[in-house]
Structure formats: C-alpha cells, structure tokens
CSV table of C-alpha atoms in Angstrom, one decimal:
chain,number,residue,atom,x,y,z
A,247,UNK,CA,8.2,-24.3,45.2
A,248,UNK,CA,7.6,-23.6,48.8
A,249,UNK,CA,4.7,-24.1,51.0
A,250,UNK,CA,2.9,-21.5,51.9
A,251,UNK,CA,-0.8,-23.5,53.4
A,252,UNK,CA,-1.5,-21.0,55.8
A,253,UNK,CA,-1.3,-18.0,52.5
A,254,UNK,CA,-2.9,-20.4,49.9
A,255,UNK,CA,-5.9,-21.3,52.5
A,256,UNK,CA,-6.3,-17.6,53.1
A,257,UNK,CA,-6.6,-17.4,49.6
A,258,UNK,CA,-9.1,-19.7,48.8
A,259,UNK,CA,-11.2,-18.1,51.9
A,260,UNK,CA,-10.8,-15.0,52.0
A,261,UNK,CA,-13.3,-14.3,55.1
A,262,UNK,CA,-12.4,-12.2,58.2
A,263,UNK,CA,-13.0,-15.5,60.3
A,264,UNK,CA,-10.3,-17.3,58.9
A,265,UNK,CA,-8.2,-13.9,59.6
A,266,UNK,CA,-9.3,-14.0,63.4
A,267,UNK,CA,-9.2,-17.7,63.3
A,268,UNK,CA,-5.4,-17.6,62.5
A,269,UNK,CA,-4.5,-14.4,64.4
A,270,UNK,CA,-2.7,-12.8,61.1
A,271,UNK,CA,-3.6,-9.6,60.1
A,272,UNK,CA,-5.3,-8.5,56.6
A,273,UNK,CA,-2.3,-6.6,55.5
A,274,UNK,CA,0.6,-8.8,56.0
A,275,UNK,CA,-1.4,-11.5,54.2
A,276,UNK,CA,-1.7,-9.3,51.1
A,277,UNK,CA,1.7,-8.7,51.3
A,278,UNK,CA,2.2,-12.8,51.5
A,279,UNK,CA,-0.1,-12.7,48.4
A,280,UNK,CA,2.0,-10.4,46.4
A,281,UNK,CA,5.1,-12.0,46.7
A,282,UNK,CA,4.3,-15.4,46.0
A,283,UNK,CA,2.2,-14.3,42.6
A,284,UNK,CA,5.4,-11.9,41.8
A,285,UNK,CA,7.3,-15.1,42.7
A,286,UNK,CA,5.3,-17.6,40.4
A,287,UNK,CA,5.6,-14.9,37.3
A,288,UNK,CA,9.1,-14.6,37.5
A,289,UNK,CA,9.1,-18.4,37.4
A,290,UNK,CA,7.1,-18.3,34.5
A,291,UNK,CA,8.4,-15.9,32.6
A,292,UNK,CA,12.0,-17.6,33.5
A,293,UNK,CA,10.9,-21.1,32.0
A,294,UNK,CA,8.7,-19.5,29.0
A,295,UNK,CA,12.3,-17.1,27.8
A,296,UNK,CA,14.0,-20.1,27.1
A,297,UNK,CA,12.0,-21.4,24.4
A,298,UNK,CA,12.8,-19.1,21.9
A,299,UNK,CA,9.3,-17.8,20.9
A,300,UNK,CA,9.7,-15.1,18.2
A,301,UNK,CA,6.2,-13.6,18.6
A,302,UNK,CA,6.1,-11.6,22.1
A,303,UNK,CA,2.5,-11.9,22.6
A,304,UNK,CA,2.8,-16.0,22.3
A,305,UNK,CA,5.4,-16.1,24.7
A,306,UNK,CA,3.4,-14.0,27.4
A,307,UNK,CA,0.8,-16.2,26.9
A,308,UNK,CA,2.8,-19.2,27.4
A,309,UNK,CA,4.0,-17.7,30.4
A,310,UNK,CA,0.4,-17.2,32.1
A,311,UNK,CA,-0.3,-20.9,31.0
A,312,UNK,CA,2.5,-21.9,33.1
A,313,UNK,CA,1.6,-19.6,36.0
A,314,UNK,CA,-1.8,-20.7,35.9
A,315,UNK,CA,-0.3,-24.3,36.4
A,316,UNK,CA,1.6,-23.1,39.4
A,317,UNK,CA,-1.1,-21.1,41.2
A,318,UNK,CA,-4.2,-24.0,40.7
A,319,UNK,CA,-1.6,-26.8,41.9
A,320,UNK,CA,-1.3,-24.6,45.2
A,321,UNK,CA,-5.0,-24.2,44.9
A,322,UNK,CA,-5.4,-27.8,45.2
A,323,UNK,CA,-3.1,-28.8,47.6
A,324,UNK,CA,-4.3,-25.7,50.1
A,325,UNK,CA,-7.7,-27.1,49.8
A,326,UNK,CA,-6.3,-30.6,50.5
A,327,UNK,CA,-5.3,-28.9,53.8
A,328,UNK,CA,-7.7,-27.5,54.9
A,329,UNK,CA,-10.0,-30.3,54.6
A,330,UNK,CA,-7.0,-32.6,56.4
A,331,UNK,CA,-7.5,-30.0,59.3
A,332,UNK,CA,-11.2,-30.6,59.6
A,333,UNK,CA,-10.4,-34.0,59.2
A,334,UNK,CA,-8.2,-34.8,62.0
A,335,UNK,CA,-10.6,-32.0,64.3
A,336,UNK,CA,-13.7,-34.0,63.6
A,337,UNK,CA,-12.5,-37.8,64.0
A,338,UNK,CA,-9.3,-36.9,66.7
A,339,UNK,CA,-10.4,-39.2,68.9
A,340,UNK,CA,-11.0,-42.3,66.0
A,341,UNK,CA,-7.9,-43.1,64.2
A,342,UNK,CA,-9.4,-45.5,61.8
A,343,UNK,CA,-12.0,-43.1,60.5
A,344,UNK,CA,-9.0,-40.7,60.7
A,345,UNK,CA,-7.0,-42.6,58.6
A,346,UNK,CA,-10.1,-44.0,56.3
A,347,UNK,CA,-10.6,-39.9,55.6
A,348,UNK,CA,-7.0,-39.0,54.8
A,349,UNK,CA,-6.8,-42.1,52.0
A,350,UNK,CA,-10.2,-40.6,50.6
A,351,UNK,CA,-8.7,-37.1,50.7
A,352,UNK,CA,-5.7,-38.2,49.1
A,353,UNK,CA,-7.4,-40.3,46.3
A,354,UNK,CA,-9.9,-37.4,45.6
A,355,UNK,CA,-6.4,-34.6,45.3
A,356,UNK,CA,-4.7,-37.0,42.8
A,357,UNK,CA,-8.0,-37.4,40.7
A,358,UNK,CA,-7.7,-33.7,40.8
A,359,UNK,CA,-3.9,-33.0,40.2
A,360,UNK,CA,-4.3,-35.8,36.9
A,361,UNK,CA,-7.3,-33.7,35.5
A,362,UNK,CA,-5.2,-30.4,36.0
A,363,UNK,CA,-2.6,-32.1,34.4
A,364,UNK,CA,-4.0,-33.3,31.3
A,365,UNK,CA,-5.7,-29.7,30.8
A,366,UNK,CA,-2.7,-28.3,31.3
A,367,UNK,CA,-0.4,-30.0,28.7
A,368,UNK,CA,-3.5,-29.7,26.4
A,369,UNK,CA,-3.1,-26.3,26.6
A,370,UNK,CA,0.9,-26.2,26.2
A,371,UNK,CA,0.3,-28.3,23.4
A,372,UNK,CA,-1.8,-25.8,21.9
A,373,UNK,CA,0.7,-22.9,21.5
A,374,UNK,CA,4.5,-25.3,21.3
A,375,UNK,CA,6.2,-27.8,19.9
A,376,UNK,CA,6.3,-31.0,21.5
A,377,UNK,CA,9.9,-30.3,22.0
A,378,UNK,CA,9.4,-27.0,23.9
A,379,UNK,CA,6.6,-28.8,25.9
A,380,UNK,CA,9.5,-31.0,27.2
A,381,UNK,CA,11.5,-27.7,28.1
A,382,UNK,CA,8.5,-26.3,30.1
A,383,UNK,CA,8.7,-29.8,31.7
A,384,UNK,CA,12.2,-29.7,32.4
A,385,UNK,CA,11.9,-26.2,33.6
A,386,UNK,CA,9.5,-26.6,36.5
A,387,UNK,CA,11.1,-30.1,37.3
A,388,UNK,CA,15.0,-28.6,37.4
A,389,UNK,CA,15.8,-30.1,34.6
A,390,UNK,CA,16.7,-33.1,36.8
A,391,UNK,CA,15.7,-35.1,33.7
A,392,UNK,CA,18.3,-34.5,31.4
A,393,UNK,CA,20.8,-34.2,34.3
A,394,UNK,CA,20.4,-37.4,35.4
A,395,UNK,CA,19.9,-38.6,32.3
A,396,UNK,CA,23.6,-37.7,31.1
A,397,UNK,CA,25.0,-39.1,34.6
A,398,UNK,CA,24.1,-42.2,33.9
A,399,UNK,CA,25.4,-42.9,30.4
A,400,UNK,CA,28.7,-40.7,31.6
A,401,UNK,CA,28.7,-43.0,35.0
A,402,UNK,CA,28.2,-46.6,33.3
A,403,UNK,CA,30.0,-46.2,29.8
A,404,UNK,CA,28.6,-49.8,28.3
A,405,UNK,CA,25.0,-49.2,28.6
A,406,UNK,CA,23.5,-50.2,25.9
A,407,UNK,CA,20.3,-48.8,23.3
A,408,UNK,CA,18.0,-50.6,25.5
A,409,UNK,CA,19.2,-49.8,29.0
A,410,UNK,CA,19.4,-46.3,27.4
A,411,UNK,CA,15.6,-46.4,26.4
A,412,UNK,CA,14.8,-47.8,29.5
A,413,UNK,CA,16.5,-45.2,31.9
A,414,UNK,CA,14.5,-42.4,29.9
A,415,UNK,CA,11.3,-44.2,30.2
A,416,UNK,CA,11.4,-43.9,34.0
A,417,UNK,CA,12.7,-40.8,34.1
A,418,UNK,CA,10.0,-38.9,31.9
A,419,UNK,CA,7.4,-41.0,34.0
A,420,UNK,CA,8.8,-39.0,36.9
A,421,UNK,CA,9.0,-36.0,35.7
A,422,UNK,CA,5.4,-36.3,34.7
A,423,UNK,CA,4.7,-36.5,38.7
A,424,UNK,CA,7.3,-34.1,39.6
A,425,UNK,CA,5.8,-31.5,37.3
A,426,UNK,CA,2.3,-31.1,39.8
A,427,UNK,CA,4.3,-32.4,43.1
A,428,UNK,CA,4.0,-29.4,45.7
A,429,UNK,CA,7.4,-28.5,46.8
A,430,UNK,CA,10.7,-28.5,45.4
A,431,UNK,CA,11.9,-31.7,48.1
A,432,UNK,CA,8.6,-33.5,46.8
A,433,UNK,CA,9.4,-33.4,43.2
A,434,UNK,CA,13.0,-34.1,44.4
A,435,UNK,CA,11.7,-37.3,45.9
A,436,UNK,CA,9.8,-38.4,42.5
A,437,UNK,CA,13.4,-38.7,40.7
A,438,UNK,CA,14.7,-40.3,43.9
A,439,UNK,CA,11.9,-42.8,43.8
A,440,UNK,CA,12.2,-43.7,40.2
A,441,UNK,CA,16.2,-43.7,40.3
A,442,UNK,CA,15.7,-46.6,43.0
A,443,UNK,CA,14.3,-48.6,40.3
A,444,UNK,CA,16.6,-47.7,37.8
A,445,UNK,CA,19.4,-49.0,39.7
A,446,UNK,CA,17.8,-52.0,40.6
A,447,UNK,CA,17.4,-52.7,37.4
A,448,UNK,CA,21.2,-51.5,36.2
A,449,UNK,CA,22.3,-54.1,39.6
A,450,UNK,CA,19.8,-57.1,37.9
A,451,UNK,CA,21.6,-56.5,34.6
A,452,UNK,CA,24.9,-57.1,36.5
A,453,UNK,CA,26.1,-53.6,37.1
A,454,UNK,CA,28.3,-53.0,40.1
A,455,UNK,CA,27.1,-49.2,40.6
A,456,UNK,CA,29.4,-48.4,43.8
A,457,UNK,CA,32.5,-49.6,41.0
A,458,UNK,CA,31.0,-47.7,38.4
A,459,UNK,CA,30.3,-44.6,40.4
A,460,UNK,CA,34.3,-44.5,41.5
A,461,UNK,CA,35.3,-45.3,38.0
A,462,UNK,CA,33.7,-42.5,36.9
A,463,UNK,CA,34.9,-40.2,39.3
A,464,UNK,CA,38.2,-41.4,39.1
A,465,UNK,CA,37.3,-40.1,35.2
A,466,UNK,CA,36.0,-36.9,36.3
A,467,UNK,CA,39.4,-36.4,38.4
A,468,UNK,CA,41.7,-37.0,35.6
A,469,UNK,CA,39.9,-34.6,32.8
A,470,UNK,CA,39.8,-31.9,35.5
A,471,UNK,CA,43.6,-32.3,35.8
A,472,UNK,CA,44.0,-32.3,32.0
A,473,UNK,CA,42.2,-29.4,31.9
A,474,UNK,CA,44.7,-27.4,34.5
C-alpha cells in the first residue's frame, strides 16, 4: 500500500492550521481522502471474495474487518510521522536526543502495530476458519508465502520434511510482520529478510543455491519447450 503521510496526517488532524501549515487546499484533500478509502474497500472486498463465504452479510463484514485493519495501520504510522516531524524540529540541533526520540517512537509504534495485530486476528478469527484467516494473510501480503514457498521445494528437489517445516516456519513469521508493514516495498523487505536466513540455513545444510537455482531453470527451460 502506498504512502500517503501528508493525507493520513490530515486525517488524523483535521484543523484548518494543518491546511495552511501545508499549503493544500480543503478540497483536494477530500478528494485524497476518497480515493484512498475507495482504494482500501476495493482491497477488501478483493481479498474477502476469495474465501468463499456463502452468507453475503458475513462476507461484507469480513470485508470491513479487513478495511478497518488497513485504515488503523495508516492511522498509526501517520501518527508515527507526525510525531518524527516534531521530533527532529524540537532536538535538530542534538543528534543524540534526536536519535534517543526516534528509538522511543519506534518502540512505542511497534507496541502499537502488535496490539492492533492481535485484535485484529481476534476478530478474523471470530467470523473464519483458520484456513481462510491464512488467505486474508496471504491476501494483504501478495501471497508471497505460498509463492515462495513452492519455489523452493520446485528449486531444491531433495529437501527434506524438516527443511520443508523449517522454510514454512520462517516464512509465516514473516508474513506475520508483512501483514501490518506500511508499504508494499516494506512488506516486500520482511520476506527478503527472512529468505536471507533461509538460505543461510539451505547453504549450512550443504546446499549450493547458485547450482540449484540454474538446475532449476535449466528445468523450467526444458518443460516450457515440451510444452511447445
């Protein structure tokens, strides 16, 4: 999802000052407004169709949980902002107070984001299976998890049930983070993150990933050609 700080700390304003302060007119910021809510429904409503919920008024429901999710994230993280920008204002001349005030900011946004988090899988939980919570997952993370997932036991054909277990472990650990990350190149850089450890630990077990990865696409050449 993209950024929009200067919309979302609008939003959480909503004073003329802050319109001044920024130079941006009423209007155009209600038109910002609009879009991204029309943007977060669809969103919603995109990831909540797949999962095959009979009853139409459970499925709208599902889809406002979601949205909900999306919109108090941005809540958090346009607060986090703002209070950055006072931040570096009030202590621009002290770089270790500066610093001392962005590590405070950051540890009091993730205490936030893991509280949101819980609530909000409480209340997925509360309306679907555990099996369509892990499609809501997959649906705000790109379904990167399964993806990858795949890729690996397609790249490295000899990994065994424990590897297996292991490679899921990691990756559901960062999906968990990727769900509340703020922007699709953040929850991007969760999987990267956790892939790093993955293949360390394929290249401790003995792995050679650079052979494995041009074995595999030497595979992926030859069924192509098959298929023509």
């Amino acid at each position: 999802m993209k950024r929009v700080y200067l919309l979302l700390t609008l939003m959480l304003s909503g004073t003329a000052s802050l319109f001044a302060q920024n130079n941006v007119a009423p209007g155009h910021v209600e038109n910002e407004k609009a879009a991204y809510v029309k943007m977060i429904i669809q969103r919603s409503d995109k990831i909540a169709a797949v999962l095959h919920i009979d009853d139409a008024g459970k499925q709208q429901k599902v889809s406002n949980i979601i949205r909900d999710q999306y919109s108090n994230l941005n809540d958090i993280y346009a607060e986090r902002d703002a209070n950055l920008k006072r931040t570096k204002e009030t202590h621009a001349e002290n770089k270790t107070a500066l610093e001392a005030a962005k590590a405070t900011e950051a540890e009091k946004t993730e205490a936030k984001l893991a509280k949101l988090h819980k609530k909000y899988l409480s209340k997925l939980s509360g309306q679907l299976t555990p099996e369509q919570v892990d499609q809501v997952k997959n649906g705000m993370t790109y379904g990167v998890l399964p993806i990858t997932y795949k890729a690996y036991q397609e790249q490295i054909l000899t990994l065994n049930d424990e590897q297996k277990k292991q490679i899921l472990i990691w990756l559901t650990e960062a999906r968990e983070h990727a769900m509340d990350a703020e922007s699709s190149d953040k929850k991007h850089a969760w999987f990267g993150k956790y892939k790093g450890r993955i293949n360390n630990y394929l290249s401790a077990a003995g792995y050679d990933l650079k052979k494995e990865g041009k074995d595999w696409e030497l595979r992926r050449k030859s069924a192509a050609q098959a298929i023509k």
